[in-house]
Every structure is written in C-alpha cells, then in structure tokens.
CSV table of C-alpha atoms and ligand atoms in Angstrom, one decimal:
chain,number,residue,atom,x,y,z
A,1,UNK,CA,5.1,1.0,5.3
A,2,UNK,CA,4.9,-3.7,6.8
A,3,UNK,CA,3.6,-4.4,10.2
A,4,UNK,CA,3.9,-8.2,11.3
A,5,UNK,CA,0.8,-8.9,13.5
A,6,UNK,CA,2.3,-11.6,16.0
A,7,UNK,CA,0.4,-12.9,18.6
A,8,UNK,CA,2.7,-13.5,21.9
A,9,UNK,CA,0.9,-15.5,24.4
A,10,UNK,CA,-1.1,-19.6,23.7
A,11,UNK,CA,-3.4,-17.6,20.6
A,12,UNK,CA,-6.9,-15.5,20.4
A,13,UNK,CA,-5.4,-12.6,21.5
A,14,UNK,CA,-7.0,-10.9,19.2
A,15,UNK,CA,-5.4,-11.4,16.2
A,16,UNK,CA,-8.0,-11.1,13.5
A,17,UNK,CA,-9.2,-8.0,14.5
A,18,UNK,CA,-5.7,-6.1,14.2
A,19,UNK,CA,-5.1,-7.8,11.0
A,20,UNK,CA,-8.8,-6.6,9.7
A,21,UNK,CA,-8.2,-2.9,10.8
A,22,UNK,CA,-4.9,-2.6,9.9
A,23,UNK,CA,-5.9,-3.8,6.9
A,24,UNK,CA,-8.1,-1.4,5.7
A,25,UNK,CA,-5.8,0.7,4.4
A,26,UNK,CA,-2.9,-2.6,3.3
A,27,UNK,CA,-2.0,-3.0,-0.2
A,28,UNK,CA,-1.5,-7.1,0.8
A,29,UNK,CA,-2.3,-9.1,4.2
A,30,UNK,CA,-0.3,-12.6,4.4
A,31,UNK,CA,-0.8,-15.4,5.9
A,32,UNK,CA,2.1,-17.1,7.0
A,33,UNK,CA,2.3,-19.8,9.1
A,34,UNK,CA,-1.1,-22.2,10.2
A,35,UNK,CA,-3.9,-23.4,8.9
A,36,UNK,CA,-7.7,-23.8,10.2
A,37,UNK,CA,-6.5,-24.7,13.5
A,38,UNK,CA,-5.9,-20.6,13.2
A,39,UNK,CA,-9.5,-18.9,14.1
A,40,UNK,CA,-9.3,-15.1,13.8
A,41,UNK,CA,-12.5,-13.0,15.0
A,42,UNK,CA,-13.3,-10.3,12.4
A,43,UNK,CA,-16.4,-8.3,12.8
A,44,UNK,CA,-16.7,-6.3,9.5
A,45,UNK,CA,-19.6,-3.8,8.8
A,46,UNK,CA,-21.5,-5.7,12.1
A,47,UNK,CA,-21.4,-9.3,11.0
A,48,UNK,CA,-19.2,-11.3,12.9
A,49,UNK,CA,-16.7,-14.0,10.5
A,50,UNK,CA,-14.3,-16.5,12.3
A,51,UNK,CA,-12.1,-16.8,9.8
A,52,UNK,CA,-9.5,-19.5,9.4
A,53,UNK,CA,-7.2,-19.4,6.1
A,54,UNK,CA,-8.1,-16.4,4.2
A,55,UNK,CA,-5.7,-13.4,5.4
A,56,UNK,CA,-8.0,-10.4,6.8
A,57,UNK,CA,-7.6,-8.1,3.7
A,58,UNK,CA,-10.4,-10.3,2.2
A,59,UNK,CA,-12.9,-7.7,3.4
A,60,UNK,CA,-11.3,-4.6,1.5
A,61,UNK,CA,-11.5,-4.7,-2.9
A,62,UNK,CA,-7.8,-3.6,-3.0
A,63,UNK,CA,-6.4,-5.8,-1.1
A,64,UNK,CA,-4.2,-8.7,-2.3
A,65,UNK,CA,-3.8,-11.4,-0.5
A,66,UNK,CA,-1.4,-14.1,0.0
A,67,UNK,CA,-1.4,-17.8,1.6
A,68,UNK,CA,2.4,-18.4,1.9
A,69,UNK,CA,4.6,-21.1,1.7
A,70,UNK,CA,4.9,-21.5,5.1
A,71,UNK,CA,0.5,-22.3,5.2
A,72,UNK,CA,-1.1,-25.6,5.3
A,73,UNK,CA,-4.4,-25.3,3.2
A,74,UNK,CA,-7.5,-27.2,3.8
A,75,UNK,CA,-9.2,-26.6,0.0
A,76,UNK,CA,-12.9,-27.0,1.3
A,77,UNK,CA,-12.7,-25.2,4.4
A,78,UNK,CA,-10.8,-22.4,2.3
A,79,UNK,CA,-13.5,-22.3,-0.7
A,80,UNK,CA,-16.3,-21.7,2.1
A,81,UNK,CA,-14.4,-19.2,3.6
A,82,UNK,CA,-13.8,-17.5,0.3
A,83,UNK,CA,-17.5,-18.4,-0.7
A,84,UNK,CA,-18.7,-16.8,2.8
A,85,UNK,CA,-17.1,-13.6,2.5
A,86,UNK,CA,-18.0,-13.2,-0.8
A,87,UNK,CA,-21.0,-12.7,-0.3
A,88,UNK,CA,-20.6,-10.6,1.9
A,89,UNK,CA,-18.5,-7.9,0.3
A,90,UNK,CA,-20.4,-8.4,-2.5
A,91,UNK,CA,-17.0,-9.3,-4.5
A,92,UNK,CA,-15.0,-12.6,-5.2
A,93,UNK,CA,-11.8,-11.4,-2.3
A,94,UNK,CA,-8.0,-11.6,-4.7
A,95,UNK,CA,-6.2,-14.5,-3.7
A,96,UNK,CA,-2.4,-15.5,-4.5
A,97,UNK,CA,-1.7,-18.9,-3.0
A,98,UNK,CA,2.2,-20.0,-2.7
A,99,UNK,CA,2.8,-23.3,-4.7
A,100,UNK,CA,4.9,-24.8,-2.1
A,101,UNK,CA,1.8,-24.6,0.7
A,102,UNK,CA,1.1,-27.9,1.9
A,103,UNK,CA,-2.7,-29.4,1.2
A,104,UNK,CA,-4.3,-31.0,4.1
A,105,UNK,CA,-6.2,-34.5,2.6
A,106,UNK,CA,-9.1,-36.2,4.3
A,107,UNK,CA,-6.3,-38.9,6.0
A,108,UNK,CA,-4.6,-36.2,7.9
A,109,UNK,CA,-7.4,-35.9,10.0
A,110,UNK,CA,-7.4,-39.7,10.1
A,111,UNK,CA,-4.1,-39.9,11.1
A,112,UNK,CA,-4.3,-37.5,14.2
A,113,UNK,CA,-7.2,-39.4,15.0
A,114,UNK,CA,-5.9,-42.8,15.0
A,115,UNK,CA,-3.4,-41.8,16.3
A,116,UNK,CA,-5.2,-40.3,19.3
A,117,UNK,CA,-2.3,-37.0,19.2
A,118,UNK,CA,-5.6,-35.0,19.4
A,119,UNK,CA,-6.8,-36.3,22.5
A,120,UNK,CA,-3.7,-36.5,23.9
A,121,UNK,CA,-2.4,-32.8,23.0
A,122,UNK,CA,-5.6,-31.0,22.8
A,123,UNK,CA,-5.2,-30.0,19.4
A,124,UNK,CA,-7.6,-28.3,17.2
A,125,UNK,CA,-8.3,-32.0,15.7
A,126,UNK,CA,-8.1,-30.6,11.6
A,127,UNK,CA,-5.0,-32.3,10.6
A,128,UNK,CA,-2.3,-29.7,11.6
A,129,UNK,CA,0.2,-32.3,12.9
A,130,UNK,CA,0.6,-35.2,10.2
A,131,UNK,CA,0.6,-32.4,7.2
A,132,UNK,CA,3.7,-30.4,8.4
A,133,UNK,CA,4.8,-34.2,9.6
A,134,UNK,CA,4.1,-35.3,5.9
A,135,UNK,CA,6.1,-31.9,4.3
A,136,UNK,CA,9.0,-33.2,6.8
A,137,UNK,CA,8.7,-36.7,5.5
A,138,UNK,CA,8.6,-35.7,2.0
A,139,UNK,CA,4.8,-37.1,1.9
A,140,UNK,CA,3.2,-33.7,1.2
A,141,UNK,CA,1.2,-32.5,-1.3
A,142,UNK,CA,1.3,-29.1,-1.9
A,143,UNK,CA,-1.1,-26.6,-4.0
A,144,UNK,CA,1.5,-25.9,-7.1
A,145,UNK,CA,0.9,-29.9,-7.7
A,146,UNK,CA,-2.6,-28.7,-8.6
A,147,UNK,CA,-1.3,-27.5,-11.5
A,148,UNK,CA,-0.3,-30.8,-12.8
A,149,UNK,CA,-3.2,-33.5,-11.7
A,150,UNK,CA,-0.9,-36.7,-13.1
A,151,UNK,CA,1.7,-36.0,-10.5
A,152,UNK,CA,-0.5,-34.8,-7.9
A,153,UNK,CA,-2.3,-38.2,-8.2
A,154,UNK,CA,0.2,-40.0,-8.1
A,155,UNK,CA,2.2,-38.7,-5.1
A,156,UNK,CA,-2.0,-39.0,-3.6
A,157,UNK,CA,-2.1,-42.9,-4.6
A,158,UNK,CA,2.0,-43.6,-2.7
A,159,UNK,CA,0.6,-41.7,0.4
A,160,UNK,CA,-2.6,-43.6,0.7
A,161,UNK,CA,-1.0,-47.2,0.0
A,162,UNK,CA,1.7,-46.2,3.0
A,163,UNK,CA,-1.1,-45.1,5.3
A,164,UNK,CA,-3.3,-48.7,4.5
A,165,UNK,CA,-0.4,-50.2,5.4
A,166,UNK,CA,0.3,-48.7,8.4
A,167,UNK,CA,-3.7,-48.8,9.6
A,168,UNK,CA,-4.5,-52.1,8.1
A,169,UNK,CA,-6.7,-52.4,10.5
A,170,UNK,CA,-8.7,-48.9,10.1
A,171,UNK,CA,-12.1,-49.9,8.4
A,172,UNK,CA,-12.0,-45.7,7.4
A,173,UNK,CA,-8.5,-46.1,5.7
A,174,UNK,CA,-9.8,-49.1,3.7
A,175,UNK,CA,-12.7,-46.7,2.4
A,176,UNK,CA,-10.6,-44.1,1.1
A,177,UNK,CA,-9.9,-43.9,-2.2
A,178,UNK,CA,-6.4,-42.2,-4.5
A,179,UNK,CA,-8.4,-41.6,-7.2
A,180,UNK,CA,-11.5,-40.3,-5.5
A,181,UNK,CA,-9.3,-38.3,-3.3
A,182,UNK,CA,-7.7,-36.5,-6.3
A,183,UNK,CA,-10.2,-36.1,-8.1
A,184,UNK,CA,-12.0,-33.9,-5.1
A,185,UNK,CA,-8.9,-32.5,-4.6
A,186,UNK,CA,-9.0,-31.1,-7.7
A,187,UNK,CA,-13.1,-30.1,-7.6
A,188,UNK,CA,-12.1,-28.1,-4.6
A,189,UNK,CA,-9.1,-26.5,-6.5
A,190,UNK,CA,-10.6,-25.4,-9.6
A,191,UNK,CA,-11.3,-22.2,-8.9
A,192,UNK,CA,-8.6,-21.0,-7.2
A,193,UNK,CA,-5.8,-23.0,-10.0
A,194,UNK,CA,-5.7,-19.1,-11.5
A,195,UNK,CA,-4.2,-17.8,-8.3
A,196,UNK,CA,-1.5,-20.9,-7.6
A,197,UNK,CA,1.8,-19.7,-8.2
A,198,UNK,CA,5.4,-18.2,-7.0
A,199,UNK,CA,4.6,-15.2,-4.6
A,200,UNK,CA,8.1,-14.1,-2.8
A,201,UNK,CA,8.7,-12.2,-5.7
A,202,UNK,CA,5.0,-10.0,-5.3
A,203,UNK,CA,6.0,-9.3,-1.8
A,204,UNK,CA,9.5,-8.5,-2.3
A,205,UNK,CA,8.3,-6.0,-5.1
A,206,UNK,CA,5.2,-4.7,-2.9
A,207,UNK,CA,7.7,-4.1,0.4
A,208,UNK,CA,10.6,-2.6,-2.5
A,209,UNK,CA,7.7,-0.4,-3.7
A,210,UNK,CA,6.8,0.8,-0.1
A,211,UNK,CA,3.6,-0.5,-0.4
A,212,UNK,CA,1.7,-0.9,3.2
A,213,UNK,CA,1.6,-4.6,3.7
A,214,UNK,CA,0.7,-6.6,6.9
A,215,UNK,CA,1.7,-10.2,8.0
A,216,UNK,CA,-0.9,-11.8,9.9
A,217,UNK,CA,0.2,-14.5,12.1
A,218,UNK,CA,-1.7,-17.3,13.6
A,219,UNK,CA,-2.0,-19.0,16.8
A,220,UNK,CA,0.4,-17.6,19.4
A,221,UNK,CA,4.3,-17.4,20.2
A,222,UNK,CA,4.2,-19.9,23.1
A,223,UNK,CA,2.6,-22.4,20.9
A,224,UNK,CA,5.2,-21.9,18.4
A,225,UNK,CA,7.2,-25.5,17.1
A,226,UNK,CA,10.6,-24.5,18.2
A,227,UNK,CA,10.4,-22.1,20.8
A,228,UNK,CA,7.0,-22.7,22.8
A,229,UNK,CA,5.9,-24.9,25.6
A,230,UNK,CA,6.7,-28.5,23.5
A,231,UNK,CA,5.3,-30.8,22.9
A,232,UNK,CA,1.9,-29.3,23.8
A,233,UNK,CA,2.7,-26.6,20.4
A,234,UNK,CA,1.2,-26.3,17.0
A,235,UNK,CA,3.5,-27.4,14.3
A,236,UNK,CA,4.7,-24.2,12.3
A,237,UNK,CA,6.9,-21.3,13.4
A,238,UNK,CA,4.3,-18.4,15.2
A,239,UNK,CA,6.8,-15.8,15.4
A,240,UNK,CA,8.2,-13.4,13.5
A,241,UNK,CA,11.5,-15.8,12.3
A,242,UNK,CA,8.7,-17.7,10.8
A,243,UNK,CA,8.2,-14.9,8.9
A,244,UNK,CA,11.3,-14.4,6.4
A,245,UNK,CA,11.2,-18.6,5.9
A,246,UNK,CA,7.5,-19.3,4.6
A,247,UNK,CA,7.5,-15.9,1.8
A,248,UNK,CA,10.7,-16.6,0.7
A,249,UNK,CA,12.4,-13.4,1.1
A,250,UNK,CA,15.7,-13.8,3.3
A,251,UNK,CA,15.7,-10.2,5.3
A,252,UNK,CA,12.2,-9.1,4.8
A,253,UNK,CA,12.4,-5.2,5.7
A,254,UNK,CA,8.8,-5.2,8.3
A,255,UNK,CA,10.1,-2.3,10.4
A,256,UNK,CA,7.0,-2.5,12.6
A,257,UNK,CA,6.5,-5.9,14.9
A,258,UNK,CA,3.0,-5.4,16.4
A,259,UNK,CA,2.4,-8.3,19.4
A,260,UNK,CA,-0.4,-8.6,20.4
A,261,UNK,CA,-0.9,-9.7,24.0
A,262,UNK,CA,-4.8,-10.1,26.0
A,263,UNK,CA,-5.0,-8.3,29.3
A,264,UNK,CA,-4.4,-11.7,30.9
A,265,UNK,CA,-4.0,-15.0,30.0
A,266,UNK,CA,-5.9,-17.6,27.9
A,267,UNK,CA,-4.8,-21.1,26.7
A,268,UNK,CA,-7.1,-23.8,24.4
A,269,UNK,CA,-6.0,-27.7,25.2
A,270,UNK,CA,-3.6,-29.0,27.0
A,271,UNK,CA,-0.2,-27.7,28.4
A,272,UNK,CA,1.0,-25.9,31.6
A,273,UNK,CA,-0.6,-22.5,32.6
A,274,UNK,CA,1.1,-21.0,36.1
A,275,UNK,CA,-1.1,-18.6,35.8
A,276,UNK,CA,-4.4,-20.3,35.9
A,277,UNK,CA,-7.4,-19.5,37.5
A,278,UNK,CA,-9.1,-22.4,39.0
A,279,UNK,CA,-11.4,-20.0,40.7
A,280,UNK,CA,-14.6,-17.9,40.2
A,281,UNK,CA,-12.4,-15.1,39.0
A,282,UNK,CA,-11.0,-16.9,36.4
A,283,UNK,CA,-14.6,-18.5,35.6
A,284,UNK,CA,-15.9,-14.5,35.5
A,285,UNK,CA,-12.8,-13.8,32.9
A,286,UNK,CA,-14.0,-17.1,30.4
A,287,UNK,CA,-17.6,-16.0,31.0
A,288,UNK,CA,-16.9,-11.7,30.3
A,289,UNK,CA,-14.6,-12.2,27.8
A,290,UNK,CA,-16.5,-14.6,25.6
A,291,UNK,CA,-13.4,-17.4,25.6
A,292,UNK,CA,-14.6,-19.6,24.0
A,293,UNK,CA,-12.5,-21.5,20.7
A,294,UNK,CA,-13.3,-19.7,17.8
A,295,UNK,CA,-12.5,-22.9,16.0
A,296,UNK,CA,-13.6,-25.9,18.1
A,297,UNK,CA,-15.5,-24.1,20.5
A,298,UNK,CA,-14.0,-25.3,23.4
A,299,UNK,CA,-14.2,-23.0,26.8
A,300,UNK,CA,-10.8,-21.6,26.8
A,301,UNK,CA,-8.6,-22.0,30.1
A,302,UNK,CA,-8.0,-18.2,31.8
A,303,UNK,CA,-5.7,-16.9,34.3
A,304,UNK,CA,-3.3,-13.7,35.5
A,305,UNK,CA,-1.6,-12.2,33.2
A,306,UNK,CA,2.0,-13.5,32.6
A,307,UNK,CA,4.6,-11.4,32.0
A,308,UNK,CA,7.6,-13.8,32.0
A,309,UNK,CA,6.0,-15.0,29.2
A,310,UNK,CA,5.1,-11.7,27.9
A,311,UNK,CA,8.8,-11.1,28.5
A,312,UNK,CA,10.6,-14.2,25.9
A,313,UNK,CA,7.6,-13.6,23.2
A,314,UNK,CA,8.8,-9.7,22.9
A,315,UNK,CA,12.2,-10.4,23.1
A,316,UNK,CA,12.0,-13.5,20.7
A,317,UNK,CA,10.3,-11.7,18.3
A,318,UNK,CA,12.0,-8.1,18.1
A,319,UNK,CA,8.6,-6.7,19.1
A,320,UNK,CA,8.8,-2.4,18.2
A,321,UNK,CA,5.0,-2.3,19.3
A,322,UNK,CA,2.4,-3.8,21.6
A,323,UNK,CA,-1.7,-3.7,21.1
A,324,UNK,CA,-2.8,-5.4,24.4
A,325,UNK,CA,-6.4,-6.2,24.1
A,326,UNK,CA,-9.2,-6.8,26.0
A,327,UNK,CA,-8.8,-4.7,28.2
A,328,UNK,CA,-12.5,-4.2,29.3
A,329,UNK,CA,-12.4,-7.6,30.4
A,330,UNK,CA,-11.3,-7.0,34.0
A,331,UNK,CA,-13.1,-3.8,34.3
A,332,UNK,CA,-15.2,-4.7,37.2
A,333,UNK,CA,-12.0,-7.1,39.3
A,334,UNK,CA,-11.3,-5.2,43.0
A,335,UNK,CA,-7.9,-5.9,42.2
A,336,UNK,CA,-6.0,-7.5,39.7
A,337,UNK,CA,-2.3,-9.6,39.8
A,338,UNK,CA,0.3,-9.8,37.1
A,339,UNK,CA,3.1,-12.7,37.6
A,340,UNK,CA,6.2,-11.2,37.4
A,341,UNK,CA,8.7,-13.8,38.1
A,342,UNK,CA,8.6,-18.0,38.8
A,343,UNK,CA,9.4,-19.8,41.6
A,344,UNK,CA,10.7,-22.9,40.5
A,345,UNK,CA,12.7,-25.6,43.2
A,346,UNK,CA,12.8,-23.0,46.3
A,347,UNK,CA,14.1,-20.5,43.5
A,348,UNK,CA,13.3,-17.6,41.9
A,349,UNK,CA,13.4,-16.9,37.9
A,350,UNK,CA,13.1,-14.4,35.4
A,351,UNK,CA,13.3,-16.2,32.4
A,352,UNK,CA,10.5,-18.3,30.8
A,353,UNK,CA,11.2,-22.0,30.7
A,354,UNK,CA,10.7,-23.4,26.7
A,355,UNK,CA,10.0,-27.1,28.4
A,356,UNK,CA,6.6,-28.1,29.5
A,357,UNK,CA,7.7,-29.9,32.2
A,358,UNK,CA,9.7,-27.0,34.0
A,359,UNK,CA,6.9,-24.9,33.3
A,360,UNK,CA,4.5,-27.1,35.3
A,361,UNK,CA,6.8,-26.6,38.4
A,362,UNK,CA,6.5,-23.0,38.2
A,363,UNK,CA,5.0,-21.1,41.0
A,364,UNK,CA,3.7,-17.4,39.6
A,365,UNK,CA,5.4,-14.6,42.1
A,366,UNK,CA,2.1,-11.9,42.0
A,367,UNK,CA,2.2,-8.5,41.9
A,368,UNK,CA,-1.4,-7.1,42.8
A,369,UNK,CA,-2.3,-3.7,41.3
A,370,UNK,CA,-5.7,-2.3,41.6
A,371,UNK,CA,-8.3,-2.6,39.7
A,372,UNK,CA,-11.3,-0.2,37.8
A,373,UNK,CA,-14.7,-1.0,37.9
A,374,UNK,CA,-16.1,1.8,35.2
A,375,UNK,CA,-17.4,0.5,31.7
A,376,UNK,CA,-14.9,1.2,29.4
A,377,UNK,CA,-17.9,1.6,26.3
A,378,UNK,CA,-17.4,4.6,23.6
A,379,UNK,CA,-13.9,5.4,24.9
A,380,UNK,CA,-11.6,6.6,22.3
A,381,UNK,CA,-8.8,8.7,24.3
A,382,UNK,CA,-6.1,6.8,26.5
A,383,UNK,CA,-6.3,10.0,28.5
A,384,UNK,CA,-10.2,9.1,29.1
A,385,UNK,CA,-9.4,5.6,30.6
A,386,UNK,CA,-10.2,5.1,34.5
A,387,UNK,CA,-6.0,5.4,36.5
A,388,UNK,CA,-6.4,2.0,37.6
A,389,UNK,CA,-6.3,1.0,33.9
A,390,UNK,CA,-4.0,3.5,32.8
A,391,UNK,CA,-1.3,2.2,35.4
A,392,UNK,CA,-2.1,-1.7,34.9
A,393,UNK,CA,-0.9,-0.8,30.8
A,394,UNK,CA,2.3,1.3,32.6
A,395,UNK,CA,3.2,-0.9,34.6
A,396,UNK,CA,2.8,-3.9,31.3
A,397,UNK,CA,5.4,-1.7,29.6
A,398,UNK,CA,7.8,-1.3,31.9
A,399,UNK,CA,8.1,-4.6,32.3
A,400,UNK,CA,8.4,-5.0,28.8
A,401,UNK,CA,10.1,-2.3,27.4
A,402,UNK,CA,7.8,-1.9,24.9
A,403,UNK,CA,4.7,0.9,24.6
A,404,UNK,CA,1.5,0.2,24.3
A,405,UNK,CA,0.6,1.8,21.0
A,406,UNK,CA,-3.1,0.3,20.4
A,407,UNK,CA,-5.5,-0.7,23.3
A,408,UNK,CA,-8.4,-2.7,22.7
A,409,UNK,CA,-11.6,-2.4,24.9
A,410,UNK,CA,-14.0,-4.9,22.9
A,411,UNK,CA,-14.3,-6.6,19.7
A,412,UNK,CA,-15.8,-4.3,17.5
A,413,UNK,CA,-13.4,-2.2,15.2
A,414,UNK,CA,-14.6,0.7,16.6
A,415,UNK,CA,-13.9,-0.1,20.9
A,416,UNK,CA,-9.9,0.8,20.1
A,417,UNK,CA,-7.7,3.7,20.9
A,418,UNK,CA,-4.9,4.8,19.0
A,419,UNK,CA,-1.9,6.8,21.0
A,420,UNK,CA,-0.2,7.6,18.1
A,421,UNK,CA,3.4,6.9,19.9
B,501,IMP,P1,-2.5,-27.4,16.8
B,501,IMP,O1,-2.6,-26.1,15.9
B,501,IMP,O2,-4.1,-28.2,15.7
B,501,IMP,O3,-2.3,-29.0,16.2
B,501,IMP,O4,-3.1,-28.0,18.1
B,501,IMP,C1,-2.0,-27.6,19.1
B,501,IMP,C2,-2.2,-26.7,19.9
B,501,IMP,O5,-2.5,-25.2,19.2
B,501,IMP,C3,-3.6,-27.2,20.4
B,501,IMP,O6,-3.6,-26.9,22.5
B,501,IMP,C4,-4.4,-26.4,20.3
B,501,IMP,O7,-5.3,-25.8,20.9
B,501,IMP,C5,-3.5,-24.9,20.1
B,501,IMP,N1,-4.0,-23.8,19.0
B,501,IMP,C6,-4.0,-24.4,17.5
B,501,IMP,N2,-4.0,-23.0,17.0
B,501,IMP,C7,-4.9,-22.4,18.2
B,501,IMP,C8,-5.3,-21.2,17.6
B,501,IMP,O8,-5.7,-21.0,16.5
B,501,IMP,N3,-5.4,-20.5,18.7
B,501,IMP,C9,-5.4,-20.9,20.1
B,501,IMP,N4,-4.6,-22.1,20.2
B,501,IMP,C10,-4.6,-22.7,19.1
C-alpha cells in the first residue's frame, strides 16, 4: 500500500508526526520536494527531532529512505542530520539520493540576502528560491555531479563567475572561491557517494511489489509554487501533482492520499491570511499550540480553520482521507469559528482565490461551533472525545467530503486516534 502524506495548509500541519508513524511499517519513505526549509517534528523513543531533509524512515533500521529528484539538498545540513539520527538510533540510516536532485551552495543563501527576497517574502533564508531558480536556468549543480568532480568544479566556477559579475560590490561574493566551494561540496558529500543514483526504478519496483511506501511531502498546498498564494509561496510543487515528476514515475499507484490539516490555521512568513486572529485568541492558540517554526524559530501567525482553503487543497491533491492534527489545542475555547465562505467586494464566494492580492481582500464568513473544555490526554478512541469535538470533526468532514481517519491529540506518537475508516 502506498500513502502520500500531504500538507493541506501553509505547512506545519504535523506531517512529520504522521510520516514517522506511517514509516514504522514502511519498506520505503520518499521525500519528494523542498529542502531544509522544511522542519518536520518527530518524537522518536521520547526524543524530539526537527528533521529537515531526511525522510522519517531513517528512524527505522529496515526502511529505505529516498531523497527524490524534486528535492534540493544542503549537504552539510544532511550530514548533520544523518549523524544526529545515527547516534540516536544506533545505526546508519539507509539512504538513496536521486542523482538529479539539485544542491544548495553557500552562494544561494548569499543571493537571497543580497536580493533581500528573504525579508520581502519572509522566507526561511535557506537559499531555496535561488537554488530552484538555478535549476530552471540550467546553472545548477546536482547530486550526481559529486561523482564527476571535474565537471562539478567547472559548473561551480562558471556559476560563481556569473555571481561575481552580477554583484561586483559584494565583499561576501568576492570572498568566495570556486576551488574551495567544490572541495567543501566533495567533503560534505563523501559519505553519500555510494547512495547517489537513479531512484525511479527502485521506487517503481517497490510499488509494483506492493510494498509499503510512504511519500513524505514538505510544506503545504497553499505554498505550492503554481497553485499556492503566489508570490508568497515556496519554490517547488508541494502537492500530489508534483510527486510523479519528482520521482520520475508517470502515474505512481498511490491509493491513499492522506491530507494533513491542523484543526486551526497557521502561517509563517508573509502573505494573505483571511482568518488570522490578531487578538488574544490568536495569542492563546500560538502559546498552547507551541506555534514557533522548527526551522527558523519564528512565531507562527494563528487563526480559525479556513474551509474554503481546505476544500481547495483537498480537491487539488485528490485527498482520500484526512488526518486532523492539534485538535487538543482548541480545548478551552468557549466557541470555535470556522470559515465557510468569503465575501469579496460585497459578494459571497466559495472558491479559493490563488492570487495573494485578491485573497487579502477576502473577508471570512464564519460559522460558530461549540467549544469544549476537556483535556484530551489519554483519549485513544474517537467515541471518548467530547461531543463538541466530534461535532467539530464531523463538520469538517461534511464540508470537505472526506473522512477524517486519523485524529491527533498531541505531539507524541501515542496521542493518535485511528478510526479505521
Ligand atoms: P522558502 O521556502 O524558504 O523560499 O520560503 C517561502 C515561504 O514558504 C515562506 O513564507 C516560508 O515561511 C514558507 N515555508 C517554507 N517552508 C516551510 C515549512 O516547512 N513550513 C512552513 N512554512 C514554510
């Protein structure tokens, strides 16, 4: 059985926890987009990890972990992560790295700084957009180039020359040296050389053999480069549609497309957010939900659940099942609001406008539901949840047309209700 774990909001939905739970039984876990901009929180054997590039199967000895071609990789970050996980679990995680995955070089972070795009868009400042841009401009360096050091050195030198000509006044750019950069890359990549190759055949064989394969998405649907709230988006596809291209399989047989959605809405960085709560309730959600970015530590903006956006994300990904996370954080709210439509220029609309400048003008139309005061600790059956919590979940299921097969009531793996739907 193959499962895709897909974020349905602006990231930070709890994909890390779900991917880690599913990885326990998986033969293979595949990350298919983004890079170290992602921060997946995983609690493994009581220890909390924020993983950025390594798929969640790394915590299990027999699971193969694939970094697919749609990813971009920062080798130094990867090395640190792999070492930290290896020390924790006591073995070296099994890794496969797609030869066509692009590498993030120090100058990509520098470009983001020089252009000021990190500030303008509130990015994670990990060099994400400049790396994907180099990929599209055919200026990139790929994982497979590590196997051909001469070619790699040539590509780095060429790119660096362009950079220095573009930013002649930059002292940081002037200080970069192509030979040193190439040597650093080869050093950071050395432990992974044997893992680099074509991954499509291996993934296809696993799917054909009916193995348990988990595709671990990063970021969320509303941050998708093409279908998200442009220009306040990330630079890769984040949806199911991007998966096939990333792994190099035309029509991957992924029957379970698990959409992860938080019981409320959050966003880090800039961009429109119709249901944002700038009051005490928003501050409470932020505090109770521990809403601070895993990668950057920035506070996340919080608001009520946006069902217009959620319906859009469900349709875009062909979601077959929902996993609703952080339902516990809503405990203690007297009432809970959900946005069921918007008004735009005086008209009521049900569709999600992709353009940020239009979304900014949308006012939420709320439905108010009853809250609950009970603590959800230790509840492991859906029937044991407070009536109001079940009614809230039922409302979301009806609005999206998709069953919530998994309900998460806390960050720990045990705080998970499987409804067996
Ligand atoms: P970038 O991906 O660093 O270019 O950032 C673009 C936008 O996506 C910014 O608003 C980031 O905060 C957001 N973003 C990128 N990765 C994540 C993530 O994993 N979780 C939440 N937001 C993210």
